[in-house]
Amino acid sequence: MSTVSSSSSTSSILQQAAQSILSGVTNSQLDVNSLVSALVTGASAAQSQTIATAMTSDQTQLSALGTMQSSMSSLLSSLTGLDDGSIFTNLAATMSGSGITATTTTGAAAGSYSVNVTQIATANQISSKAYAANATLGTGNLNISVGTTSMTVALTSANNTLSGIASAINSASNNPGVTAAVVTGTDGQHLVLTSTQTGAANAVTVSADPTVDAGMATANFTQVTAGQDAKLTVSGTPIDSASNNVTTALSGVTLSLTSAAVGTTQSLSVATNSSSIVSAVQNFTTAYNSWISTVQSLSSYDSTTNTSGPLLGDAMLNSAVNGIASIMASGIQVGGTTYSLAQLGVNLNDDGTLTFTSSTLQSTLAATPAMAQNVFNGTNGIGEQLSSFISSYTDSVTGQIAQRDSTLQTDLTAQQTAETNLSAYQATLTSQYQAEFTQLNTIMSQTQNNTNYLNQLFGGNGAAGTMNKSS
């Protein structure tokens, strides 16, 4: 169709050119610019259309491949923990009461434990005697310590007030872990020092040179809150902790204590993290359904408008679709028994999408957790198979999509080069035609002048002619 159209267009242009030449012979001047433009367009239109069509096709496919890559990558990401079965080794810790939050880390082991808390860790706080507002406290060195770490504040006439001391302590780069504040009461101002760390070992102490006010010594401060360790037992074993985040009592478990836990005995349960498994399977189902939606869009066909998706009939897309569908439909053989996604509440619909019933998976995890682990085992589980298959498409170097993309980019570059070369050819042809037709215009103009002269001389077009008159 395009060849016939191009030939027809070229023929039309040549007819216009011929008519322009004939008009020139019969007293008209050629419109050189329009004529040259028409001839150049006619000479290059077919090639120009071919290049434009190829570039549009390449760009459309590149965009479609990007969409395919994104969808498959999202599906691959949703398999994290399901591809190697590691999500089934994740344990969650729960407490039976309030005041204690239990979390698990690497190394936790399933089990049940009793936890009794008798006191929580607190931070030491001390307050100085009362001073008059803006009272000066002498000059010299003031030493502040928290546990075994200390700092020295040099008191001068510029900072030897309570507010000056507090500011110097709080801004010191070598602050050992203490905050300072000035509290104004009915009896005057007090310097209040608080350890930023809990525990009996993190007591705040103060000492000063003899030239500094004697009130700046620990003995003259009042203890507001004693620094103390948290005390608890885990299954009867006594534990002291300087922090309320107890990490050493039970391997892989952190117990975070608050005052509400004091005087209580609670049960700690460490078991398979069912909620994270359910969430992972739900995320996988969502990503899979998104993949199906993407496939339907890329390979669609509208019979009403006769329009199709950019990858309709594409062999690579079809291969990916069939491969993933085959893995999803196949059962998993473990120890001579076949397991399927349906046993975990994941069912395949007629339109290719998945429906997930979380209650079915929760029941399975509670009754036979090994079943879920077998479906998503790290050797031949559905997650492992899908991960390996999808990676063969999405890998940024060796993946089929990357290789296809590279081929298209190479072709697109070649088409761009061809477009540049065609533009150069058009420019050269334009210059050539302009020179030729400008010369033709000149010749025709001269011919017309000669004709007019001869008519005047010998007669013609109804005129007698100069020489005829003289005779």
PDB file of C-alpha atoms in Angstrom, residues 222-418:
ATOM      1  CA  THR A 222      20.340  16.202  96.028  1.00  0.00           C
ATOM      2  CA  GLN A 223      19.615  12.871  94.335  1.00  0.00           C
ATOM      3  CA  VAL A 224      16.267  13.168  92.552  1.00  0.00           C
ATOM      4  CA  THR A 225      16.264   9.731  90.919  1.00  0.00           C
ATOM      5  CA  ALA A 226      18.686   6.930  91.653  1.00  0.00           C
ATOM      6  CA  GLY A 227      20.253   5.177  88.718  1.00  0.00           C
ATOM      7  CA  GLN A 228      19.318   1.508  88.877  1.00  0.00           C
ATOM      8  CA  ASP A 229      19.388  -1.624  86.760  1.00  0.00           C
ATOM      9  CA  ALA A 230      16.347  -3.484  85.554  1.00  0.00           C
ATOM     10  CA  LYS A 231      15.757  -6.715  87.481  1.00  0.00           C
ATOM     11  CA  LEU A 232      13.828  -9.636  86.091  1.00  0.00           C
ATOM     12  CA  THR A 233      13.786 -13.394  85.770  1.00  0.00           C
ATOM     13  CA  VAL A 234      13.327 -15.442  82.591  1.00  0.00           C
ATOM     14  CA  SER A 235      12.063 -18.934  83.375  1.00  0.00           C
ATOM     15  CA  GLY A 236      13.483 -18.553  86.874  1.00  0.00           C
ATOM     16  CA  THR A 237      16.914 -17.225  85.892  1.00  0.00           C
ATOM     17  CA  PRO A 238      17.706 -13.844  87.526  1.00  0.00           C
ATOM     18  CA  ILE A 239      18.876 -11.079  85.186  1.00  0.00           C
ATOM     19  CA  ASP A 240      20.184  -7.550  85.765  1.00  0.00           C
ATOM     20  CA  SER A 241      20.255  -5.070  82.876  1.00  0.00           C
ATOM     21  CA  ALA A 242      21.446  -1.462  82.789  1.00  0.00           C
ATOM     22  CA  SER A 243      19.007  -0.891  79.922  1.00  0.00           C
ATOM     23  CA  ASN A 244      15.283  -1.477  79.673  1.00  0.00           C
ATOM     24  CA  ASN A 245      15.964  -3.025  76.271  1.00  0.00           C
ATOM     25  CA  VAL A 246      17.182  -6.400  77.473  1.00  0.00           C
ATOM     26  CA  THR A 247      19.054  -8.169  74.671  1.00  0.00           C
ATOM     27  CA  THR A 248      21.161 -10.722  76.545  1.00  0.00           C
ATOM     28  CA  ALA A 249      18.537 -12.618  78.525  1.00  0.00           C
ATOM     29  CA  LEU A 250      17.318 -14.846  75.705  1.00  0.00           C
ATOM     30  CA  SER A 251      19.208 -15.457  72.443  1.00  0.00           C
ATOM     31  CA  GLY A 252      17.634 -13.672  69.504  1.00  0.00           C
ATOM     32  CA  VAL A 253      14.966 -11.968  71.628  1.00  0.00           C
ATOM     33  CA  THR A 254      14.840  -8.358  72.843  1.00  0.00           C
ATOM     34  CA  LEU A 255      12.605  -7.541  75.829  1.00  0.00           C
ATOM     35  CA  SER A 256      11.647  -3.862  76.093  1.00  0.00           C
ATOM     36  CA  LEU A 257      10.426  -3.025  79.596  1.00  0.00           C
ATOM     37  CA  THR A 258       8.203  -0.232  80.902  1.00  0.00           C
ATOM     38  CA  SER A 259       6.992   0.555  84.399  1.00  0.00           C
ATOM     39  CA  ALA A 260       3.712  -1.260  83.686  1.00  0.00           C
ATOM     40  CA  ALA A 261       5.617  -4.550  83.742  1.00  0.00           C
ATOM     41  CA  VAL A 262       6.875  -4.161  87.336  1.00  0.00           C
ATOM     42  CA  GLY A 263       5.408  -6.770  89.656  1.00  0.00           C
ATOM     43  CA  THR A 264       3.990  -8.913  86.825  1.00  0.00           C
ATOM     44  CA  THR A 265       4.747 -12.409  85.610  1.00  0.00           C
ATOM     45  CA  GLN A 266       3.976 -12.955  81.950  1.00  0.00           C
ATOM     46  CA  SER A 267       4.299 -15.708  79.363  1.00  0.00           C
ATOM     47  CA  LEU A 268       6.614 -15.198  76.385  1.00  0.00           C
ATOM     48  CA  SER A 269       5.914 -17.230  73.259  1.00  0.00           C
ATOM     49  CA  VAL A 270       8.414 -17.478  70.392  1.00  0.00           C
ATOM     50  CA  ALA A 271       6.872 -19.162  67.358  1.00  0.00           C
ATOM     51  CA  THR A 272       6.652 -19.058  63.564  1.00  0.00           C
ATOM     52  CA  ASN A 273       5.730 -15.572  62.354  1.00  0.00           C
ATOM     53  CA  SER A 274       2.434 -16.455  60.709  1.00  0.00           C
ATOM     54  CA  SER A 275       1.469 -12.865  59.978  1.00  0.00           C
ATOM     55  CA  SER A 276       4.612 -12.229  57.933  1.00  0.00           C
ATOM     56  CA  ILE A 277       4.012 -15.417  55.932  1.00  0.00           C
ATOM     57  CA  VAL A 278       0.397 -14.442  55.201  1.00  0.00           C
ATOM     58  CA  SER A 279       1.553 -10.949  54.216  1.00  0.00           C
ATOM     59  CA  ALA A 280       4.227 -12.368  51.903  1.00  0.00           C
ATOM     60  CA  VAL A 281       1.770 -14.676  50.121  1.00  0.00           C
ATOM     61  CA  GLN A 282      -0.709 -11.795  49.795  1.00  0.00           C
ATOM     62  CA  ASN A 283       1.999  -9.574  48.260  1.00  0.00           C
ATOM     63  CA  PHE A 284       2.923 -12.358  45.843  1.00  0.00           C
ATOM     64  CA  THR A 285      -0.720 -12.786  44.819  1.00  0.00           C
ATOM     65  CA  THR A 286      -1.069  -9.047  44.201  1.00  0.00           C
ATOM     66  CA  ALA A 287       2.130  -8.917  42.120  1.00  0.00           C
ATOM     67  CA  TYR A 288       1.050 -11.980  40.129  1.00  0.00           C
ATOM     68  CA  ASN A 289      -2.336 -10.469  39.299  1.00  0.00           C
ATOM     69  CA  SER A 290      -0.573  -7.272  38.241  1.00  0.00           C
ATOM     70  CA  TRP A 291       1.612  -9.356  35.920  1.00  0.00           C
ATOM     71  CA  ILE A 292      -1.491 -10.955  34.352  1.00  0.00           C
ATOM     72  CA  SER A 293      -3.006  -7.493  33.830  1.00  0.00           C
ATOM     73  CA  THR A 294       0.209  -6.314  32.161  1.00  0.00           C
ATOM     74  CA  VAL A 295       0.268  -9.340  29.854  1.00  0.00           C
ATOM     75  CA  GLN A 296      -3.341  -8.757  28.825  1.00  0.00           C
ATOM     76  CA  SER A 297      -2.566  -5.130  27.997  1.00  0.00           C
ATOM     77  CA  LEU A 298       0.600  -5.878  26.014  1.00  0.00           C
ATOM     78  CA  SER A 299      -1.033  -8.676  23.982  1.00  0.00           C
ATOM     79  CA  SER A 300      -4.531  -7.227  23.605  1.00  0.00           C
ATOM     80  CA  TYR A 301      -6.560  -6.955  20.400  1.00  0.00           C
ATOM     81  CA  ASP A 302      -9.640  -4.788  19.849  1.00  0.00           C
ATOM     82  CA  SER A 303     -11.674  -6.158  16.951  1.00  0.00           C
ATOM     83  CA  THR A 304     -13.846  -3.038  16.891  1.00  0.00           C
ATOM     84  CA  THR A 305     -10.995  -0.615  16.270  1.00  0.00           C
ATOM     85  CA  ASN A 306      -8.588  -3.202  14.798  1.00  0.00           C
ATOM     86  CA  THR A 307      -5.892  -2.077  17.244  1.00  0.00           C
ATOM     87  CA  SER A 308      -3.525  -4.424  19.025  1.00  0.00           C
ATOM     88  CA  GLY A 309      -1.155  -4.353  21.970  1.00  0.00           C
ATOM     89  CA  PRO A 310       2.537  -3.741  21.189  1.00  0.00           C
ATOM     90  CA  LEU A 311       3.521  -7.354  21.928  1.00  0.00           C
ATOM     91  CA  LEU A 312       0.580  -9.232  20.462  1.00  0.00           C
ATOM     92  CA  GLY A 313       1.887 -12.561  19.197  1.00  0.00           C
ATOM     93  CA  ASP A 314       5.391 -11.811  20.518  1.00  0.00           C
ATOM     94  CA  ALA A 315       7.297 -15.075  21.003  1.00  0.00           C
ATOM     95  CA  MET A 316       9.264 -13.908  24.044  1.00  0.00           C
ATOM     96  CA  LEU A 317       6.186 -12.661  25.903  1.00  0.00           C
ATOM     97  CA  ASN A 318       4.302 -15.855  25.081  1.00  0.00           C
ATOM     98  CA  SER A 319       7.213 -17.944  26.338  1.00  0.00           C
ATOM     99  CA  ALA A 320       7.303 -16.022  29.628  1.00  0.00           C
ATOM    100  CA  VAL A 321       3.532 -16.318  30.096  1.00  0.00           C
ATOM    101  CA  ASN A 322       3.490 -20.058  29.401  1.00  0.00           C
ATOM    102  CA  GLY A 323       6.511 -20.743  31.594  1.00  0.00           C
ATOM    103  CA  ILE A 324       5.124 -18.923  34.620  1.00  0.00           C
ATOM    104  CA  ALA A 325       1.675 -20.466  34.172  1.00  0.00           C
ATOM    105  CA  SER A 326       3.173 -23.955  33.979  1.00  0.00           C
ATOM    106  CA  ILE A 327       5.063 -23.504  37.255  1.00  0.00           C
ATOM    107  CA  MET A 328       1.967 -22.134  38.976  1.00  0.00           C
ATOM    108  CA  ALA A 329      -0.189 -25.049  37.843  1.00  0.00           C
ATOM    109  CA  SER A 330       2.305 -27.784  38.728  1.00  0.00           C
ATOM    110  CA  GLY A 331       2.396 -29.477  42.095  1.00  0.00           C
ATOM    111  CA  ILE A 332       5.502 -29.764  44.254  1.00  0.00           C
ATOM    112  CA  GLN A 333       6.871 -33.212  45.029  1.00  0.00           C
ATOM    113  CA  VAL A 334       8.451 -33.558  48.463  1.00  0.00           C
ATOM    114  CA  GLY A 335       9.063 -36.983  49.995  1.00  0.00           C
ATOM    115  CA  GLY A 336       6.696 -38.673  47.581  1.00  0.00           C
ATOM    116  CA  THR A 337       3.820 -36.307  48.411  1.00  0.00           C
ATOM    117  CA  THR A 338       2.444 -33.659  46.064  1.00  0.00           C
ATOM    118  CA  TYR A 339       1.677 -30.191  47.438  1.00  0.00           C
ATOM    119  CA  SER A 340      -0.080 -27.301  45.719  1.00  0.00           C
ATOM    120  CA  LEU A 341      -0.827 -23.601  46.182  1.00  0.00           C
ATOM    121  CA  ALA A 342      -4.520 -24.414  46.618  1.00  0.00           C
ATOM    122  CA  GLN A 343      -3.707 -26.053  49.951  1.00  0.00           C
ATOM    123  CA  LEU A 344      -2.443 -22.651  51.116  1.00  0.00           C
ATOM    124  CA  GLY A 345      -5.551 -20.780  49.975  1.00  0.00           C
ATOM    125  CA  VAL A 346      -4.117 -19.618  46.622  1.00  0.00           C
ATOM    126  CA  ASN A 347      -6.451 -20.573  43.764  1.00  0.00           C
ATOM    127  CA  LEU A 348      -6.144 -20.000  40.014  1.00  0.00           C
ATOM    128  CA  ASN A 349      -9.125 -18.296  38.357  1.00  0.00           C
ATOM    129  CA  ASP A 350     -10.384 -18.851  34.814  1.00  0.00           C
ATOM    130  CA  ASP A 351      -9.006 -15.470  33.700  1.00  0.00           C
ATOM    131  CA  GLY A 352      -5.515 -16.410  34.862  1.00  0.00           C
ATOM    132  CA  THR A 353      -5.539 -14.324  38.048  1.00  0.00           C
ATOM    133  CA  LEU A 354      -5.201 -15.635  41.595  1.00  0.00           C
ATOM    134  CA  THR A 355      -7.561 -15.475  44.551  1.00  0.00           C
ATOM    135  CA  PHE A 356      -6.019 -15.695  48.013  1.00  0.00           C
ATOM    136  CA  THR A 357      -7.968 -16.795  51.098  1.00  0.00           C
ATOM    137  CA  SER A 358      -5.759 -15.856  54.047  1.00  0.00           C
ATOM    138  CA  SER A 359      -7.792 -17.863  56.570  1.00  0.00           C
ATOM    139  CA  THR A 360      -6.940 -21.073  54.705  1.00  0.00           C
ATOM    140  CA  LEU A 361      -3.223 -20.340  54.962  1.00  0.00           C
ATOM    141  CA  GLN A 362      -3.521 -19.399  58.638  1.00  0.00           C
ATOM    142  CA  SER A 363      -5.286 -22.682  59.360  1.00  0.00           C
ATOM    143  CA  THR A 364      -2.606 -24.589  57.492  1.00  0.00           C
ATOM    144  CA  LEU A 365       0.172 -22.834  59.396  1.00  0.00           C
ATOM    145  CA  ALA A 366      -1.517 -23.640  62.685  1.00  0.00           C
ATOM    146  CA  ALA A 367      -2.286 -27.284  61.912  1.00  0.00           C
ATOM    147  CA  THR A 368       0.467 -28.427  59.496  1.00  0.00           C
ATOM    148  CA  PRO A 369       3.109 -25.714  59.069  1.00  0.00           C
ATOM    149  CA  ALA A 370       5.335 -28.159  57.165  1.00  0.00           C
ATOM    150  CA  MET A 371       2.849 -28.122  54.283  1.00  0.00           C
ATOM    151  CA  ALA A 372       3.456 -24.430  53.581  1.00  0.00           C
ATOM    152  CA  GLN A 373       7.196 -24.930  53.944  1.00  0.00           C
ATOM    153  CA  ASN A 374       7.097 -27.753  51.385  1.00  0.00           C
ATOM    154  CA  VAL A 375       5.211 -25.656  48.802  1.00  0.00           C
ATOM    155  CA  PHE A 376       7.784 -22.875  49.131  1.00  0.00           C
ATOM    156  CA  ASN A 377      10.886 -24.946  49.897  1.00  0.00           C
ATOM    157  CA  GLY A 378      14.215 -23.617  48.675  1.00  0.00           C
ATOM    158  CA  THR A 379      15.064 -26.663  46.529  1.00  0.00           C
ATOM    159  CA  ASN A 380      12.175 -27.175  44.121  1.00  0.00           C
ATOM    160  CA  GLY A 381       9.425 -25.034  45.642  1.00  0.00           C
ATOM    161  CA  ILE A 382       7.155 -22.833  43.572  1.00  0.00           C
ATOM    162  CA  GLY A 383       8.941 -19.695  44.754  1.00  0.00           C
ATOM    163  CA  GLU A 384      12.365 -21.074  43.852  1.00  0.00           C
ATOM    164  CA  GLN A 385      11.207 -22.209  40.390  1.00  0.00           C
ATOM    165  CA  LEU A 386       9.525 -18.888  39.636  1.00  0.00           C
ATOM    166  CA  SER A 387      12.540 -16.919  40.849  1.00  0.00           C
ATOM    167  CA  SER A 388      14.918 -18.856  38.618  1.00  0.00           C
ATOM    168  CA  PHE A 389      12.626 -18.643  35.585  1.00  0.00           C
ATOM    169  CA  ILE A 390      11.809 -14.933  35.938  1.00  0.00           C
ATOM    170  CA  SER A 391      15.473 -14.048  36.482  1.00  0.00           C
ATOM    171  CA  SER A 392      16.282 -15.545  33.080  1.00  0.00           C
ATOM    172  CA  TYR A 393      14.187 -12.715  31.629  1.00  0.00           C
ATOM    173  CA  THR A 394      14.916  -9.826  33.995  1.00  0.00           C
ATOM    174  CA  ASP A 395      18.661 -10.168  34.587  1.00  0.00           C
ATOM    175  CA  SER A 396      20.201  -6.835  33.581  1.00  0.00           C
ATOM    176  CA  VAL A 397      23.039  -8.513  31.648  1.00  0.00           C
ATOM    177  CA  THR A 398      22.049 -11.998  30.534  1.00  0.00           C
ATOM    178  CA  GLY A 399      18.251 -11.686  30.681  1.00  0.00           C
ATOM    179  CA  GLN A 400      16.216 -12.149  27.510  1.00  0.00           C
ATOM    180  CA  ILE A 401      14.604  -8.733  27.901  1.00  0.00           C
ATOM    181  CA  ALA A 402      17.998  -7.009  28.193  1.00  0.00           C
ATOM    182  CA  GLN A 403      19.286  -8.793  25.095  1.00  0.00           C
ATOM    183  CA  ARG A 404      16.162  -7.928  23.108  1.00  0.00           C
ATOM    184  CA  ASP A 405      16.421  -4.351  24.303  1.00  0.00           C
ATOM    185  CA  SER A 406      20.054  -4.194  23.162  1.00  0.00           C
ATOM    186  CA  THR A 407      19.107  -5.411  19.677  1.00  0.00           C
ATOM    187  CA  LEU A 408      16.359  -2.825  19.374  1.00  0.00           C
ATOM    188  CA  GLN A 409      18.640  -0.046  20.599  1.00  0.00           C
ATOM    189  CA  THR A 410      21.212  -1.033  17.977  1.00  0.00           C
ATOM    190  CA  ASP A 411      18.577  -0.914  15.243  1.00  0.00           C
ATOM    191  CA  LEU A 412      17.232   2.405  16.517  1.00  0.00           C
ATOM    192  CA  THR A 413      20.738   3.866  16.372  1.00  0.00           C
ATOM    193  CA  ALA A 414      21.107   2.581  12.799  1.00  0.00           C
ATOM    194  CA  GLN A 415      17.799   4.189  11.808  1.00  0.00           C
ATOM    195  CA  GLN A 416      18.872   7.478  13.372  1.00  0.00           C
ATOM    196  CA  THR A 417      22.086   7.324  11.364  1.00  0.00           C
ATOM    197  CA  ALA A 418      20.080   6.607   8.220  1.00  0.00           C
TER     198      ALA A 418
END
